[in-house]
Every structure is written in structure tokens, then in C-alpha cells.
Tab-separated table of C-alpha atoms in Angstrom:
chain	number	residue	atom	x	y	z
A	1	UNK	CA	22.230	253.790	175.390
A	2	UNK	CA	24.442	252.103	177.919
A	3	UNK	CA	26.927	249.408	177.378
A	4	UNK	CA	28.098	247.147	180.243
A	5	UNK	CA	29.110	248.290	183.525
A	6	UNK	CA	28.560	251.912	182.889
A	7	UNK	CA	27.044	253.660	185.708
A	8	UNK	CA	23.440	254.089	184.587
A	9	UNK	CA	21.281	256.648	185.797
A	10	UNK	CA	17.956	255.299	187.240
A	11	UNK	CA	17.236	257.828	189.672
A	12	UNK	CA	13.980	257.761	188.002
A	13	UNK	CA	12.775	254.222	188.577
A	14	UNK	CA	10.413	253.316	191.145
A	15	UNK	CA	9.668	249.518	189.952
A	16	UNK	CA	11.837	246.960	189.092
A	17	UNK	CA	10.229	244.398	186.598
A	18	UNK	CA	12.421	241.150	186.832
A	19	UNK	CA	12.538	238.219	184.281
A	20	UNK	CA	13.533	235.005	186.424
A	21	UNK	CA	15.035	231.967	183.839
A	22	UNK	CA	18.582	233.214	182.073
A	23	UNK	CA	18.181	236.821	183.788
A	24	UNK	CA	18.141	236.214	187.782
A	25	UNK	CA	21.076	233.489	186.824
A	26	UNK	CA	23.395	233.264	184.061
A	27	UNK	CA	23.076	230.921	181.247
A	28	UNK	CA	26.143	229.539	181.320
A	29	UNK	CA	24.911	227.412	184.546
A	30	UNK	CA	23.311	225.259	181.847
A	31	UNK	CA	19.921	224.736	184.039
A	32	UNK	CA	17.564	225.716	181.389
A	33	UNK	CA	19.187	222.448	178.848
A	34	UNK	CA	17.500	220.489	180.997
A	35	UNK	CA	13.695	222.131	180.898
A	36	UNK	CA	14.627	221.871	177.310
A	37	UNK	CA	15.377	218.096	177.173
A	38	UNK	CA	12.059	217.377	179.120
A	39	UNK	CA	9.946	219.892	176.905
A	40	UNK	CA	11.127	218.183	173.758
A	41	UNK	CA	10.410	214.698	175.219
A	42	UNK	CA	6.896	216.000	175.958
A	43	UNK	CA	6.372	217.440	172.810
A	44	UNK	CA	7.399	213.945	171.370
A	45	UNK	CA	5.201	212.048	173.844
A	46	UNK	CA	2.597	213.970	173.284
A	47	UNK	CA	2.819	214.342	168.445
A	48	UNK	CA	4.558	211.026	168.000
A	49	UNK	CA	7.331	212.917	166.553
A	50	UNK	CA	10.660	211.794	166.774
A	51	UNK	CA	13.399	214.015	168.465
A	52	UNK	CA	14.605	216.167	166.096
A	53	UNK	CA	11.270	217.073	164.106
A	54	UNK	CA	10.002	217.789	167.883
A	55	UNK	CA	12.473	220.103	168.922
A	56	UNK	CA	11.985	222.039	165.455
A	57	UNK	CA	8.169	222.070	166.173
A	58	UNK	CA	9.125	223.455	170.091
A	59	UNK	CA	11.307	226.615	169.055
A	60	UNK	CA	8.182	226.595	166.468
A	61	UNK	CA	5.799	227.436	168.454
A	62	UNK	CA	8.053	229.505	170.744
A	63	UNK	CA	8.463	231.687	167.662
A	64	UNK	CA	5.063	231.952	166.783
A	65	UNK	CA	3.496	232.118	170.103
A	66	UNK	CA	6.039	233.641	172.545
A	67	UNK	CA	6.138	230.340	174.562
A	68	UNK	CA	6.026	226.517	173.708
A	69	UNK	CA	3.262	225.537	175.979
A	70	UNK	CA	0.677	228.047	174.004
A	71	UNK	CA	1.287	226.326	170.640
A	72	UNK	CA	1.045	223.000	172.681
A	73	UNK	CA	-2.516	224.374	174.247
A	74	UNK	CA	-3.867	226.043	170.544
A	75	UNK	CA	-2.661	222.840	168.267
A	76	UNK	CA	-2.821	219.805	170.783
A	77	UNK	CA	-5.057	220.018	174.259
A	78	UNK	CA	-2.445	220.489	176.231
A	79	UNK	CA	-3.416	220.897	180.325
A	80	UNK	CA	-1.130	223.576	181.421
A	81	UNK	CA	-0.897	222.356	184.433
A	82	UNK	CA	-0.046	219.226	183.713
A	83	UNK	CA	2.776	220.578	181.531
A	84	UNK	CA	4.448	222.793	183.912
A	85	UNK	CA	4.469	220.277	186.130
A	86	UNK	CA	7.516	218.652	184.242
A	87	UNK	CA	9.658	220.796	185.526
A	88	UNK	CA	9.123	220.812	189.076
A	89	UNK	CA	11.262	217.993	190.576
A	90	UNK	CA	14.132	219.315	188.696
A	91	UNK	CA	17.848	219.627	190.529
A	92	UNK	CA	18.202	223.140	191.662
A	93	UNK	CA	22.003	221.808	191.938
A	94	UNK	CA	23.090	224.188	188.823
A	95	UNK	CA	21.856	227.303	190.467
A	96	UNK	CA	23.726	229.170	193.251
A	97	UNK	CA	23.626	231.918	195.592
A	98	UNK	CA	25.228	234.866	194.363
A	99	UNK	CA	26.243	237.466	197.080
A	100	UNK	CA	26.523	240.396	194.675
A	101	UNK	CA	23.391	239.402	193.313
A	102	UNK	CA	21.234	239.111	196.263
A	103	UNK	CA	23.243	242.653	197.508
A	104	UNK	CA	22.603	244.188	194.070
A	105	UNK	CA	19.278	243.912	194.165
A	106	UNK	CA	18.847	244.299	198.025
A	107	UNK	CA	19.778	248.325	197.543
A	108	UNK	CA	17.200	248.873	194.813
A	109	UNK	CA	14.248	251.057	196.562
A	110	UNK	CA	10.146	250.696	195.434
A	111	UNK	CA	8.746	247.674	194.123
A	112	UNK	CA	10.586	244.532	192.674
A	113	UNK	CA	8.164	242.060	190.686
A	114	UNK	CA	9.437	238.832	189.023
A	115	UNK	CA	7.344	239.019	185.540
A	116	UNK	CA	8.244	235.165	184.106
A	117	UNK	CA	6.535	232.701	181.424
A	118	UNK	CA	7.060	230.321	183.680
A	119	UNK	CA	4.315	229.157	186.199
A	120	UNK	CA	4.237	230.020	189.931
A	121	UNK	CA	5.459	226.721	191.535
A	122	UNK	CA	8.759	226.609	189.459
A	123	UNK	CA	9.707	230.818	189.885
A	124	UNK	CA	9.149	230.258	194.068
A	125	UNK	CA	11.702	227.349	193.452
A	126	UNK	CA	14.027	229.010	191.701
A	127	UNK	CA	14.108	232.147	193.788
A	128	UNK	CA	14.319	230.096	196.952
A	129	UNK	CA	17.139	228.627	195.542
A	130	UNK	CA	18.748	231.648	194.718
A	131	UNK	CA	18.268	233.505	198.209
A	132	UNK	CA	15.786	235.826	196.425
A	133	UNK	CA	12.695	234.842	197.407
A	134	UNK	CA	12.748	237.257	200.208
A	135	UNK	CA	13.185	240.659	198.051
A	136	UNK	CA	10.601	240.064	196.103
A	137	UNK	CA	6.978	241.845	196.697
A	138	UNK	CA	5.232	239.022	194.125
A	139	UNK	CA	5.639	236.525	191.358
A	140	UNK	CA	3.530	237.874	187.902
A	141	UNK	CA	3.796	234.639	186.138
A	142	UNK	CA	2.391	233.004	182.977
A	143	UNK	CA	-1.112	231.965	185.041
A	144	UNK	CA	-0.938	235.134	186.302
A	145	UNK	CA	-2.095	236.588	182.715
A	146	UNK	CA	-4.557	233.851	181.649
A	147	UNK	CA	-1.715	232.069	179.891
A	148	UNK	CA	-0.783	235.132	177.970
A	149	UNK	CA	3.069	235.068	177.583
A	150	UNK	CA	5.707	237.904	177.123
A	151	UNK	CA	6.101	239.217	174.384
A	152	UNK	CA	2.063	240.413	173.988
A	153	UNK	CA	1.683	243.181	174.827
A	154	UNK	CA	-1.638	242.254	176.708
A	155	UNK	CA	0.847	240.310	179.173
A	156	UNK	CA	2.382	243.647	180.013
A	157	UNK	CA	-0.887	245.479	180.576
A	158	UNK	CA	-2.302	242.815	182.396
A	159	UNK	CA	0.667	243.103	184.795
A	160	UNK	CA	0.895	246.621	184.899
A	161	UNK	CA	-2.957	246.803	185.779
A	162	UNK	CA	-2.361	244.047	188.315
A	163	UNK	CA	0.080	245.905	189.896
A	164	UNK	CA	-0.754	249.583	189.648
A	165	UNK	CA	2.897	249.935	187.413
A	166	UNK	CA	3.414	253.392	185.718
A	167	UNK	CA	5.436	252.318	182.763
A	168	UNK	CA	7.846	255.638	182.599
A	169	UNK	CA	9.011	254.726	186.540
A	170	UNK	CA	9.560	251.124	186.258
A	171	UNK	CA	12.583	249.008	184.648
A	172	UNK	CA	12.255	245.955	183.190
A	173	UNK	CA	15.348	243.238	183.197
A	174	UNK	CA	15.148	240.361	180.642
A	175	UNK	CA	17.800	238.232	178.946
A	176	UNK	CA	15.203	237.729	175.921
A	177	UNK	CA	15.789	240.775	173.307
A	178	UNK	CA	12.168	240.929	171.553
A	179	UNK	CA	10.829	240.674	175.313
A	180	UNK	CA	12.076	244.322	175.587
A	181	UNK	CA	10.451	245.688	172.099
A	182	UNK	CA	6.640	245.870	173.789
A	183	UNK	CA	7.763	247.544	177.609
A	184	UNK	CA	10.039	250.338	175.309
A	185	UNK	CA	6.741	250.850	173.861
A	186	UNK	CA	4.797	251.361	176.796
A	187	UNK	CA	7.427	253.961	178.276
A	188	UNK	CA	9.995	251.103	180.553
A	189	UNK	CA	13.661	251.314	180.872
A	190	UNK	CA	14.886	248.284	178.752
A	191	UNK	CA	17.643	246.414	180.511
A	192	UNK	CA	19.077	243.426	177.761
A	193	UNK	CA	20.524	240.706	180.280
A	194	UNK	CA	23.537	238.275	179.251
A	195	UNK	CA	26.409	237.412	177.348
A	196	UNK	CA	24.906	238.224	174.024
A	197	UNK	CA	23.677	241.531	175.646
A	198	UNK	CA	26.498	243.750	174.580
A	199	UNK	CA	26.422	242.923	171.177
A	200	UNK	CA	22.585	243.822	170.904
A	201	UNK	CA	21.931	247.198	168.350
A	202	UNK	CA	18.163	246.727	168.990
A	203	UNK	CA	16.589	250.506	169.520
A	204	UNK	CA	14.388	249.694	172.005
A	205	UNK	CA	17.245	248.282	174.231
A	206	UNK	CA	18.350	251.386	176.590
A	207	UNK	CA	21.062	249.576	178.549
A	208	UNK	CA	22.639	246.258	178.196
A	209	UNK	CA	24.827	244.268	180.299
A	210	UNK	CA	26.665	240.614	180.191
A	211	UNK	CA	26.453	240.355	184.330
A	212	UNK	CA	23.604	241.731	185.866
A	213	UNK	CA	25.004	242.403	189.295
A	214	UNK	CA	27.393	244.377	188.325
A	215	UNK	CA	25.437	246.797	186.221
A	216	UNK	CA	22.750	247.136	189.520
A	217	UNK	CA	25.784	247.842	191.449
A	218	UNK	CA	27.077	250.715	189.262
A	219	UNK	CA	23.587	252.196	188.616
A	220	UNK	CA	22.857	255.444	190.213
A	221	UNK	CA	19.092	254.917	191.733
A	222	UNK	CA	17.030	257.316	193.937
A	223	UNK	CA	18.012	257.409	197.967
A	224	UNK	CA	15.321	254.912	199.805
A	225	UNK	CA	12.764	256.738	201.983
């Protein structure tokens, strides 16, 4: 298991499996408080519950069902669509271009896929945003799956199918730790993204780094073709 900034060998690796929120940026920019503050307002509009009791019932059903909206579908009607559409005139202004970012990820060779629970329309913003949009092949997000989030397993197989994936030559990147348990299972490298990442002891986490660009960097990867 790696820590941060060692030189990890991924000579191996063919596919590069991307989470976008909290993974493609760092945390610290504070752009996900604000999907938070509207989600909790929703989930108040939408129960009658006041602030506090709504935010409990959010990270709820984030707990029970990997992502808010599917406990907001199962337990209350939700439209999907209309939900995700919350979050689509928010300010970008947080996020940033990141040279070693967009270089880091520039060198990797094969396939890079964003896999996100978040719908289309917001990962094409944020990407755009970031300068990534470009290095991308495609965008596996939460429609993508029929509205079956990360951490199911059927999420992963119904992105791997999508996308021809051989588990045992592809890498996945994501800043949530229990998103990592179900690709170790089906054979990925596990790459724990984030401040908290070097402090992780989970078994199914092979490498783990607080700043993602530098560990792409450092990692030994196969010559491109």
C-alpha cells in the first residue's frame, strides 16, 4: 500500500476511472457547502422539516442509500430531474484551473472515464470549468446507471459493461473511502483522494494521496502507443 507521493507503479493500468466532486478538485475550495445548503433546503421544502431535522434526514439517506436523491425518490416522489436541476446555475467561481492537474492527467495513456453520482449536466460543468472536459473519453454518471449510485456494486458493473472495463487494468480515483470497498472487489486499483486520505487503514485502499496531481505525476504508468 502506498502513502502520498510515493512513486506508484501503474504500469499495469489501461483505464482510469475518475470520481468528479471532492476528487477532480480539492475540498478545501468549499464548492460542495453550497450543493449542500440547497439539498437541505430541498429536503425541507419538500418534508416540512425544519433545518436541522432535514439535514439529519439528508446524510440519512446518503448513509442508507449511497446518495440523498435515492432516499428522496424511494420515501418522497422525488423527479430526479427536477432535483438535479438545483444545482445547475451554481457559481463555478470556487473551482480553478489547475496546471498540474490538467498535465497530470494529460500523460496518463488508455481510457479516462469520469464515474460520478452526480447527473450529466452538472459533471460537463464542472469539467469545463476545470479545463478537463477535453481529456475525458465520457461522463458515466448517476442517469447513466438507472439512478443506481456508487457504492452498489450494480453501479460498477453497469459501468464496466457500458464501457467494455476489465477491472484488473483499470484504476479508480475517489475521495469517498467506502466508494473504493466494491471496485477492490471487482479486481481495480483503489486510489483514496484527499486530505483525510493518508490517514485511511481501510484494506481495500491500495494507494492514498492528500493531492492528486502530485501522486499522477510520480506514478510510473505504461509508455503511450
Amino acid at each position: 500500500m502506498s502513502a502520498d507521493l510515493t512513486r506508484a507503479d501503474l504500469r499495469h493500468i489501461d483505464t482510469w476511472l475518475f470520481d468528479l466532486d471532492n476528487t477532480l478538485y480539492p475540498a478545501e475550495s468549499g464548492f460542495m457547502g453550497e450543493i449542500e445548503r440547497r439539498m437541505t433546503a430541498y429536503v425541507m421544502r419538500v418534508t416540512g422539516l425544519e433545518r436541522d431535522e432535514a439535514y439529519r434526514l439528508q446524510k440519512q439517506y446518503l448513509a442508507d442509500h449511497g446518495l440523498t436523491l435515492i432516499g428522496m425518490m424511494r420515501h418522497h416522489g422525488v423527479d430526479p430531474l427536477e432535483f438535479h436541476a438545483l444545482f445547475h446555475d451554481l457559481s463555478l467561481e470556487a473551482l480553478a484551473h489547475d496546471p498540474d492537474m490538467i498535465a497530470a492527467i494529460a500523460r496518463l495513456p488508455g481510457r479516462r472515464l469520469i464515474f460520478t453520482n452526480a447527473d450529466d449536466v452538472h459533471a460537463e460543468r464542472v469539467l469545463a470549468r476545470l479545463g478537463l472536459a477535453d481529456l475525458f473519453e465520457d461522463v458515466f454518471h448517476i442517469g447513466s446507471s438507472g439512478y443506481t449510485p456508487k457504492p452498489d456494486p450494480a453501479a460498477f458493473a453497469a459501468m464496466n459493461a457500458a464501457h467494455g472495463v476489465a477491472p484488473e487494468m483499470a484504476a479508480f480515483f475517489e475521495d469517498s473511502e467506502r466508494n473504493l470497498a466494491p471496485a477492490a472487489d471487482l479486481g481495480m486499483t483503489t486510489v483514496l483522494v484527499g486530505s483525510h486520505a493518508p490517514a485511511s487503514t481501510a484494506p481495500f485502499v491500495h494507494h492514498r494521496t492528500a493531492r492528486l496531481a502530485d501522486f499522477l505525476a510520480g506514478a510510473q504508468v505504461r509508455e503511450a502507443a
